[in-house]
Amino acid sequence: MFAINHAATALVLKKKFPGVSMIWLLISVQLIELLWVALNFLGIERTITDAAVHSVANIHLVHMPYSHSIVMTVVIAAAAAAVLRYGLKQSALALAVGIGILSHIVLDLLTHTADIAVLPIAGSVKLGLGVYSLPLLGFVVETAYGIWCWWVYRGSRSLLAVIVLFNVMNLSFFTAAIAGPETLLAEHPLIITAAIFLQIVATLILVGVFAKRKSAADVKSPTPLPQS
């Protein structure tokens, strides 16, 4: 799933855990992807492309056993939750962050082809429902999910605009009929990694900023003074 919609997941968590800082929630939903970025730059995990890139279906995450394996994600989520629960004595924060970390792999299992390993070892079974194998369906699913997160949160119109705009900006990655920056990415996996990192940073900041703005429905008119 693209960065904007992972970031939007933090809105649902904020609705469920209103006392938890949005900063923690935003970091949690993208912690796995930030690890993926670091491991790709270090050459520990690997991304490849087809000879030509026309959509997300031409980009292949061939080796990411540490950042995106199911077992490793569970371990990372459990470890983060334990530190927050027993180290900082904040049970609500621990639960929210644990769920946020797990949400990333759940959403990627929905959209990715079978490239998510169960175990962080060679030859492990790989899973993925493969929505991205039908790119336009992937675009619809992603955009609908982002809007649903906004609806649950009851965010402002400006927050909705951010979510919709970033999804539309990614449209060329979902159809060969629209030429976009993806055509420049063939055989340049580290550029892909850098571009994803920039989207992560931008979307986390923008969702965090615009989430602070209340929707019209949440802005209550002041209670009228009693008449004398």
PDB file of C-alpha atoms in Angstrom:
ATOM      1  CA  MET A   1       0.000   0.000   0.000  1.00  0.00           C
ATOM      2  CA  PHE A   2       1.247   3.480  -0.842  1.00  0.00           C
ATOM      3  CA  ALA A   3       2.557   5.846   1.826  1.00  0.00           C
ATOM      4  CA  ILE A   4      -0.461   8.139   2.052  1.00  0.00           C
ATOM      5  CA  ASN A   5      -2.828   5.326   2.959  1.00  0.00           C
ATOM      6  CA  HIS A   6      -0.507   3.814   5.540  1.00  0.00           C
ATOM      7  CA  ALA A   7      -0.319   7.290   7.066  1.00  0.00           C
ATOM      8  CA  ALA A   8      -4.114   7.528   6.974  1.00  0.00           C
ATOM      9  CA  THR A   9      -4.282   4.419   9.174  1.00  0.00           C
ATOM     10  CA  ALA A  10      -2.992   6.590  12.013  1.00  0.00           C
ATOM     11  CA  LEU A  11      -6.289   8.498  11.834  1.00  0.00           C
ATOM     12  CA  VAL A  12      -8.257   5.358  12.699  1.00  0.00           C
ATOM     13  CA  LEU A  13      -5.884   4.636  15.577  1.00  0.00           C
ATOM     14  CA  LYS A  14      -6.223   8.209  16.832  1.00  0.00           C
ATOM     15  CA  LYS A  15      -9.987   7.802  16.898  1.00  0.00           C
ATOM     16  CA  LYS A  16      -9.603   4.621  18.964  1.00  0.00           C
ATOM     17  CA  PHE A  17      -6.816   5.986  21.189  1.00  0.00           C
ATOM     18  CA  PRO A  18      -7.513   9.747  21.495  1.00  0.00           C
ATOM     19  CA  GLY A  19      -5.055  10.148  24.362  1.00  0.00           C
ATOM     20  CA  VAL A  20      -2.081   8.861  22.359  1.00  0.00           C
ATOM     21  CA  SER A  21       0.049  11.425  20.531  1.00  0.00           C
ATOM     22  CA  MET A  22      -0.408  11.395  16.768  1.00  0.00           C
ATOM     23  CA  ILE A  23       3.376  11.392  16.362  1.00  0.00           C
ATOM     24  CA  TRP A  24       3.626   7.931  17.917  1.00  0.00           C
ATOM     25  CA  LEU A  25       0.794   6.637  15.730  1.00  0.00           C
ATOM     26  CA  LEU A  26       2.272   8.010  12.516  1.00  0.00           C
ATOM     27  CA  ILE A  27       5.673   6.492  13.238  1.00  0.00           C
ATOM     28  CA  SER A  28       4.143   3.130  14.132  1.00  0.00           C
ATOM     29  CA  VAL A  29       2.189   2.698  10.897  1.00  0.00           C
ATOM     30  CA  GLN A  30       5.308   3.339   8.798  1.00  0.00           C
ATOM     31  CA  LEU A  31       8.033   1.843  10.999  1.00  0.00           C
ATOM     32  CA  ILE A  32       8.185  -1.310   8.870  1.00  0.00           C
ATOM     33  CA  GLU A  33       8.535   0.707   5.668  1.00  0.00           C
ATOM     34  CA  LEU A  34      11.254   2.898   7.168  1.00  0.00           C
ATOM     35  CA  LEU A  35      13.121  -0.282   8.064  1.00  0.00           C
ATOM     36  CA  TRP A  36      12.626  -1.464   4.468  1.00  0.00           C
ATOM     37  CA  VAL A  37      14.137   1.790   3.169  1.00  0.00           C
ATOM     38  CA  ALA A  38      17.192   1.442   5.389  1.00  0.00           C
ATOM     39  CA  LEU A  39      17.756  -2.227   4.501  1.00  0.00           C
ATOM     40  CA  ASN A  40      17.448  -1.492   0.765  1.00  0.00           C
ATOM     41  CA  PHE A  41      20.031   1.279   0.961  1.00  0.00           C
ATOM     42  CA  LEU A  42      22.325  -1.065   2.901  1.00  0.00           C
ATOM     43  CA  GLY A  43      21.883  -3.784   0.271  1.00  0.00           C
ATOM     44  CA  ILE A  44      20.437  -6.258   2.785  1.00  0.00           C
ATOM     45  CA  GLU A  45      17.022  -6.295   1.105  1.00  0.00           C
ATOM     46  CA  ARG A  46      16.472  -5.954  -2.628  1.00  0.00           C
ATOM     47  CA  THR A  47      14.016  -4.508  -5.120  1.00  0.00           C
ATOM     48  CA  ILE A  48      14.111  -5.082  -8.882  1.00  0.00           C
ATOM     49  CA  THR A  49      12.095  -3.905 -11.871  1.00  0.00           C
ATOM     50  CA  ASP A  50      11.143  -5.189 -15.292  1.00  0.00           C
ATOM     51  CA  ALA A  51      13.022  -3.806 -18.275  1.00  0.00           C
ATOM     52  CA  ALA A  52      10.304  -1.149 -18.550  1.00  0.00           C
ATOM     53  CA  VAL A  53       8.115   0.177 -15.734  1.00  0.00           C
ATOM     54  CA  HIS A  54       4.574   1.155 -16.700  1.00  0.00           C
ATOM     55  CA  SER A  55       2.812   0.460 -13.409  1.00  0.00           C
ATOM     56  CA  VAL A  56       3.367  -0.853  -9.919  1.00  0.00           C
ATOM     57  CA  ALA A  57       3.028  -4.367 -11.361  1.00  0.00           C
ATOM     58  CA  ASN A  58       6.480  -3.919 -12.965  1.00  0.00           C
ATOM     59  CA  ILE A  59       8.197  -3.306  -9.603  1.00  0.00           C
ATOM     60  CA  HIS A  60       9.134  -6.419  -7.627  1.00  0.00           C
ATOM     61  CA  LEU A  61      10.068  -6.560  -3.953  1.00  0.00           C
ATOM     62  CA  VAL A  62      12.028  -9.763  -4.360  1.00  0.00           C
ATOM     63  CA  HIS A  63      13.875  -9.886  -1.039  1.00  0.00           C
ATOM     64  CA  MET A  64      12.570  -8.265   2.154  1.00  0.00           C
ATOM     65  CA  PRO A  65      12.587 -11.007   4.804  1.00  0.00           C
ATOM     66  CA  TYR A  66      13.468  -8.754   7.727  1.00  0.00           C
ATOM     67  CA  SER A  67      11.321  -5.685   7.202  1.00  0.00           C
ATOM     68  CA  HIS A  68       8.201  -7.346   5.806  1.00  0.00           C
ATOM     69  CA  SER A  69       8.092 -10.952   6.936  1.00  0.00           C
ATOM     70  CA  ILE A  70       5.044 -11.739   9.032  1.00  0.00           C
ATOM     71  CA  VAL A  71       6.962 -13.222  11.947  1.00  0.00           C
ATOM     72  CA  MET A  72       9.469 -10.353  12.083  1.00  0.00           C
ATOM     73  CA  THR A  73       6.656  -7.801  12.040  1.00  0.00           C
ATOM     74  CA  VAL A  74       4.977  -9.545  14.953  1.00  0.00           C
ATOM     75  CA  VAL A  75       8.293  -9.612  16.837  1.00  0.00           C
ATOM     76  CA  ILE A  76       8.932  -5.906  16.193  1.00  0.00           C
ATOM     77  CA  ALA A  77       5.383  -4.987  17.222  1.00  0.00           C
ATOM     78  CA  ALA A  78       5.602  -7.082  20.382  1.00  0.00           C
ATOM     79  CA  ALA A  79       9.026  -5.685  21.297  1.00  0.00           C
ATOM     80  CA  ALA A  80       7.908  -2.072  20.781  1.00  0.00           C
ATOM     81  CA  ALA A  81       4.759  -2.658  22.812  1.00  0.00           C
ATOM     82  CA  ALA A  82       6.724  -4.314  25.625  1.00  0.00           C
ATOM     83  CA  VAL A  83       9.191  -1.423  25.855  1.00  0.00           C
ATOM     84  CA  LEU A  84       6.384   1.124  25.998  1.00  0.00           C
ATOM     85  CA  ARG A  85       4.283  -0.927  28.405  1.00  0.00           C
ATOM     86  CA  TYR A  86       6.952  -1.962  30.869  1.00  0.00           C
ATOM     87  CA  GLY A  87       9.578   0.714  30.254  1.00  0.00           C
ATOM     88  CA  LEU A  88       7.415   3.820  30.006  1.00  0.00           C
ATOM     89  CA  LYS A  89       4.449   2.337  31.906  1.00  0.00           C
ATOM     90  CA  GLN A  90       2.011   3.421  29.183  1.00  0.00           C
ATOM     91  CA  SER A  91      -0.336   0.574  28.332  1.00  0.00           C
ATOM     92  CA  ALA A  92      -2.567   2.514  25.913  1.00  0.00           C
ATOM     93  CA  LEU A  93       0.437   3.799  23.986  1.00  0.00           C
ATOM     94  CA  ALA A  94       1.924   0.298  23.866  1.00  0.00           C
ATOM     95  CA  LEU A  95      -1.273  -1.209  22.461  1.00  0.00           C
ATOM     96  CA  ALA A  96      -1.754   1.580  19.908  1.00  0.00           C
ATOM     97  CA  VAL A  97       1.825   1.359  18.632  1.00  0.00           C
ATOM     98  CA  GLY A  98       1.683  -2.438  18.459  1.00  0.00           C
ATOM     99  CA  ILE A  99      -1.491  -2.311  16.390  1.00  0.00           C
ATOM    100  CA  GLY A 100      -0.020   0.430  14.201  1.00  0.00           C
ATOM    101  CA  ILE A 101       3.048  -1.667  13.376  1.00  0.00           C
ATOM    102  CA  LEU A 102       0.936  -4.737  12.621  1.00  0.00           C
ATOM    103  CA  SER A 103      -1.421  -2.707  10.428  1.00  0.00           C
ATOM    104  CA  HIS A 104       1.350  -2.170   7.904  1.00  0.00           C
ATOM    105  CA  ILE A 105       1.874  -5.840   7.134  1.00  0.00           C
ATOM    106  CA  VAL A 106      -1.883  -6.518   7.072  1.00  0.00           C
ATOM    107  CA  LEU A 107      -2.448  -3.807   4.457  1.00  0.00           C
ATOM    108  CA  ASP A 108       0.533  -4.955   2.414  1.00  0.00           C
ATOM    109  CA  LEU A 109      -0.734  -8.534   2.462  1.00  0.00           C
ATOM    110  CA  LEU A 110      -3.929  -7.231   0.864  1.00  0.00           C
ATOM    111  CA  THR A 111      -2.263  -5.277  -1.931  1.00  0.00           C
ATOM    112  CA  HIS A 112       1.051  -7.015  -2.663  1.00  0.00           C
ATOM    113  CA  THR A 113       1.530 -10.032  -4.857  1.00  0.00           C
ATOM    114  CA  ALA A 114       3.000 -13.057  -3.067  1.00  0.00           C
ATOM    115  CA  ASP A 115       6.207 -11.350  -1.913  1.00  0.00           C
ATOM    116  CA  ILE A 116       5.683 -11.223   1.863  1.00  0.00           C
ATOM    117  CA  ALA A 117       7.519 -14.069   3.577  1.00  0.00           C
ATOM    118  CA  VAL A 118       6.038 -15.807   6.591  1.00  0.00           C
ATOM    119  CA  LEU A 119       9.481 -16.388   8.131  1.00  0.00           C
ATOM    120  CA  PRO A 120      12.690 -14.344   7.710  1.00  0.00           C
ATOM    121  CA  ILE A 121      14.554 -17.281   6.163  1.00  0.00           C
ATOM    122  CA  ALA A 122      15.399 -18.430   2.655  1.00  0.00           C
ATOM    123  CA  GLY A 123      12.708 -20.557   1.066  1.00  0.00           C
ATOM    124  CA  SER A 124       9.933 -19.351   3.330  1.00  0.00           C
ATOM    125  CA  VAL A 125       6.375 -19.410   2.028  1.00  0.00           C
ATOM    126  CA  LYS A 126       5.377 -16.000   0.644  1.00  0.00           C
ATOM    127  CA  LEU A 127       1.895 -14.540   0.795  1.00  0.00           C
ATOM    128  CA  GLY A 128      -0.094 -11.693  -0.742  1.00  0.00           C
ATOM    129  CA  LEU A 129      -3.597 -11.347  -2.164  1.00  0.00           C
ATOM    130  CA  GLY A 130      -2.206  -9.549  -5.202  1.00  0.00           C
ATOM    131  CA  VAL A 131      -4.523  -6.586  -5.680  1.00  0.00           C
ATOM    132  CA  TYR A 132      -1.590  -4.860  -7.407  1.00  0.00           C
ATOM    133  CA  SER A 133      -1.688  -7.512 -10.147  1.00  0.00           C
ATOM    134  CA  LEU A 134      -4.833  -5.623 -11.256  1.00  0.00           C
ATOM    135  CA  PRO A 135      -3.400  -2.112 -10.954  1.00  0.00           C
ATOM    136  CA  LEU A 136      -6.590  -0.083 -11.481  1.00  0.00           C
ATOM    137  CA  LEU A 137      -8.379  -2.162  -8.870  1.00  0.00           C
ATOM    138  CA  GLY A 138      -5.435  -1.430  -6.600  1.00  0.00           C
ATOM    139  CA  PHE A 139      -5.932   2.294  -7.138  1.00  0.00           C
ATOM    140  CA  VAL A 140      -9.630   2.064  -6.283  1.00  0.00           C
ATOM    141  CA  VAL A 141      -8.961  -0.035  -3.175  1.00  0.00           C
ATOM    142  CA  GLU A 142      -6.196   2.263  -1.950  1.00  0.00           C
ATOM    143  CA  THR A 143      -8.140   5.473  -2.492  1.00  0.00           C
ATOM    144  CA  ALA A 144     -11.296   4.069  -0.922  1.00  0.00           C
ATOM    145  CA  TYR A 145      -9.313   2.925   2.110  1.00  0.00           C
ATOM    146  CA  GLY A 146      -7.705   6.332   2.591  1.00  0.00           C
ATOM    147  CA  ILE A 147     -11.090   8.075   2.386  1.00  0.00           C
ATOM    148  CA  TRP A 148     -12.574   5.540   4.811  1.00  0.00           C
ATOM    149  CA  CYS A 149      -9.822   6.347   7.346  1.00  0.00           C
ATOM    150  CA  TRP A 150     -10.630  10.045   6.986  1.00  0.00           C
ATOM    151  CA  TRP A 151     -14.362   9.327   7.450  1.00  0.00           C
ATOM    152  CA  VAL A 152     -13.772   7.307  10.613  1.00  0.00           C
ATOM    153  CA  TYR A 153     -11.634  10.124  12.012  1.00  0.00           C
ATOM    154  CA  ARG A 154     -14.161  12.762  10.924  1.00  0.00           C
ATOM    155  CA  GLY A 155     -11.320  14.882   9.605  1.00  0.00           C
ATOM    156  CA  SER A 156     -11.386  18.275   7.959  1.00  0.00           C
ATOM    157  CA  ARG A 157     -11.875  18.887   4.253  1.00  0.00           C
ATOM    158  CA  SER A 158      -8.241  19.891   3.952  1.00  0.00           C
ATOM    159  CA  LEU A 159      -7.197  16.507   5.365  1.00  0.00           C
ATOM    160  CA  LEU A 160      -9.455  14.757   2.858  1.00  0.00           C
ATOM    161  CA  ALA A 161      -7.905  16.844   0.085  1.00  0.00           C
ATOM    162  CA  VAL A 162      -4.402  15.701   1.122  1.00  0.00           C
ATOM    163  CA  ILE A 163      -5.433  12.038   1.055  1.00  0.00           C
ATOM    164  CA  VAL A 164      -7.210  12.280  -2.293  1.00  0.00           C
ATOM    165  CA  LEU A 165      -4.458  14.406  -3.868  1.00  0.00           C
ATOM    166  CA  PHE A 166      -1.668  11.977  -2.998  1.00  0.00           C
ATOM    167  CA  ASN A 167      -3.710   9.057  -4.279  1.00  0.00           C
ATOM    168  CA  VAL A 168      -4.370  10.863  -7.558  1.00  0.00           C
ATOM    169  CA  MET A 169      -0.680  11.757  -7.809  1.00  0.00           C
ATOM    170  CA  ASN A 170       0.056   8.015  -7.686  1.00  0.00           C
ATOM    171  CA  LEU A 171      -2.466   7.177 -10.422  1.00  0.00           C
ATOM    172  CA  SER A 172       0.162   6.781 -13.148  1.00  0.00           C
ATOM    173  CA  PHE A 173       1.647   3.897 -11.112  1.00  0.00           C
ATOM    174  CA  PHE A 174      -1.636   2.029 -11.563  1.00  0.00           C
ATOM    175  CA  THR A 175      -2.164   2.311 -15.308  1.00  0.00           C
ATOM    176  CA  ALA A 176       0.085   2.186 -18.362  1.00  0.00           C
ATOM    177  CA  ALA A 177      -2.291   4.615 -20.074  1.00  0.00           C
ATOM    178  CA  ILE A 178      -0.880   7.508 -18.046  1.00  0.00           C
ATOM    179  CA  ALA A 179       2.838   8.151 -18.339  1.00  0.00           C
ATOM    180  CA  GLY A 180       4.438   9.353 -15.137  1.00  0.00           C
ATOM    181  CA  PRO A 181       7.694   9.265 -13.185  1.00  0.00           C
ATOM    182  CA  GLU A 182       7.515   5.474 -12.948  1.00  0.00           C
ATOM    183  CA  THR A 183       8.840   5.269 -16.538  1.00  0.00           C
ATOM    184  CA  LEU A 184      12.179   6.590 -15.261  1.00  0.00           C
ATOM    185  CA  LEU A 185      12.512   3.954 -12.557  1.00  0.00           C
ATOM    186  CA  ALA A 186      13.361   0.903 -14.662  1.00  0.00           C
ATOM    187  CA  GLU A 187      16.532  -0.758 -13.338  1.00  0.00           C
ATOM    188  CA  HIS A 188      17.002   1.985 -10.718  1.00  0.00           C
ATOM    189  CA  PRO A 189      15.817   0.335  -7.503  1.00  0.00           C
ATOM    190  CA  LEU A 190      17.553   2.780  -5.190  1.00  0.00           C
ATOM    191  CA  ILE A 191      15.750   5.675  -6.847  1.00  0.00           C
ATOM    192  CA  ILE A 192      12.516   3.822  -6.118  1.00  0.00           C
ATOM    193  CA  THR A 193      13.619   3.464  -2.508  1.00  0.00           C
ATOM    194  CA  ALA A 194      14.466   7.158  -2.255  1.00  0.00           C
ATOM    195  CA  ALA A 195      11.166   8.188  -3.843  1.00  0.00           C
ATOM    196  CA  ILE A 196       9.221   6.022  -1.403  1.00  0.00           C
ATOM    197  CA  PHE A 197      11.169   7.473   1.514  1.00  0.00           C
ATOM    198  CA  LEU A 198      10.317  11.006   0.406  1.00  0.00           C
ATOM    199  CA  GLN A 199       6.643  10.076   0.119  1.00  0.00           C
ATOM    200  CA  ILE A 200       6.712   8.554   3.586  1.00  0.00           C
ATOM    201  CA  VAL A 201       8.152  11.713   5.113  1.00  0.00           C
ATOM    202  CA  ALA A 202       5.832  14.048   3.190  1.00  0.00           C
ATOM    203  CA  THR A 203       2.659  12.108   3.922  1.00  0.00           C
ATOM    204  CA  LEU A 204       3.427  11.610   7.612  1.00  0.00           C
ATOM    205  CA  ILE A 205       4.032  15.336   8.037  1.00  0.00           C
ATOM    206  CA  LEU A 206       0.972  16.425   6.073  1.00  0.00           C
ATOM    207  CA  VAL A 207      -1.421  13.959   7.692  1.00  0.00           C
ATOM    208  CA  GLY A 208      -0.090  14.966  11.090  1.00  0.00           C
ATOM    209  CA  VAL A 209      -0.510  18.669  10.395  1.00  0.00           C
ATOM    210  CA  PHE A 210      -3.957  18.519   8.812  1.00  0.00           C
ATOM    211  CA  ALA A 211      -5.282  15.998  11.339  1.00  0.00           C
ATOM    212  CA  LYS A 212      -5.070  18.788  13.909  1.00  0.00           C
ATOM    213  CA  ARG A 213      -7.802  20.706  12.100  1.00  0.00           C
ATOM    214  CA  LYS A 214     -11.273  19.841  13.296  1.00  0.00           C
ATOM    215  CA  SER A 215     -14.064  19.021  10.889  1.00  0.00           C
ATOM    216  CA  ALA A 216     -17.113  21.262  10.854  1.00  0.00           C
ATOM    217  CA  ALA A 217     -19.123  18.545  12.615  1.00  0.00           C
ATOM    218  CA  ASP A 218     -16.654  18.483  15.496  1.00  0.00           C
ATOM    219  CA  VAL A 219     -16.647  22.225  16.049  1.00  0.00           C
ATOM    220  CA  LYS A 220     -19.417  22.825  18.523  1.00  0.00           C
ATOM    221  CA  SER A 221     -21.030  26.192  18.880  1.00  0.00           C
ATOM    222  CA  PRO A 222     -20.586  27.745  22.308  1.00  0.00           C
ATOM    223  CA  THR A 223     -23.286  27.020  24.867  1.00  0.00           C
ATOM    224  CA  PRO A 224     -25.654  30.001  24.994  1.00  0.00           C
ATOM    225  CA  LEU A 225     -25.691  32.012  28.185  1.00  0.00           C
ATOM    226  CA  PRO A 226     -28.841  31.685  30.267  1.00  0.00           C
ATOM    227  CA  GLN A 227     -31.332  34.484  29.794  1.00  0.00           C
ATOM    228  CA  SER A 228     -31.952  36.700  32.784  1.00  0.00           C
TER     229      SER A 228
END
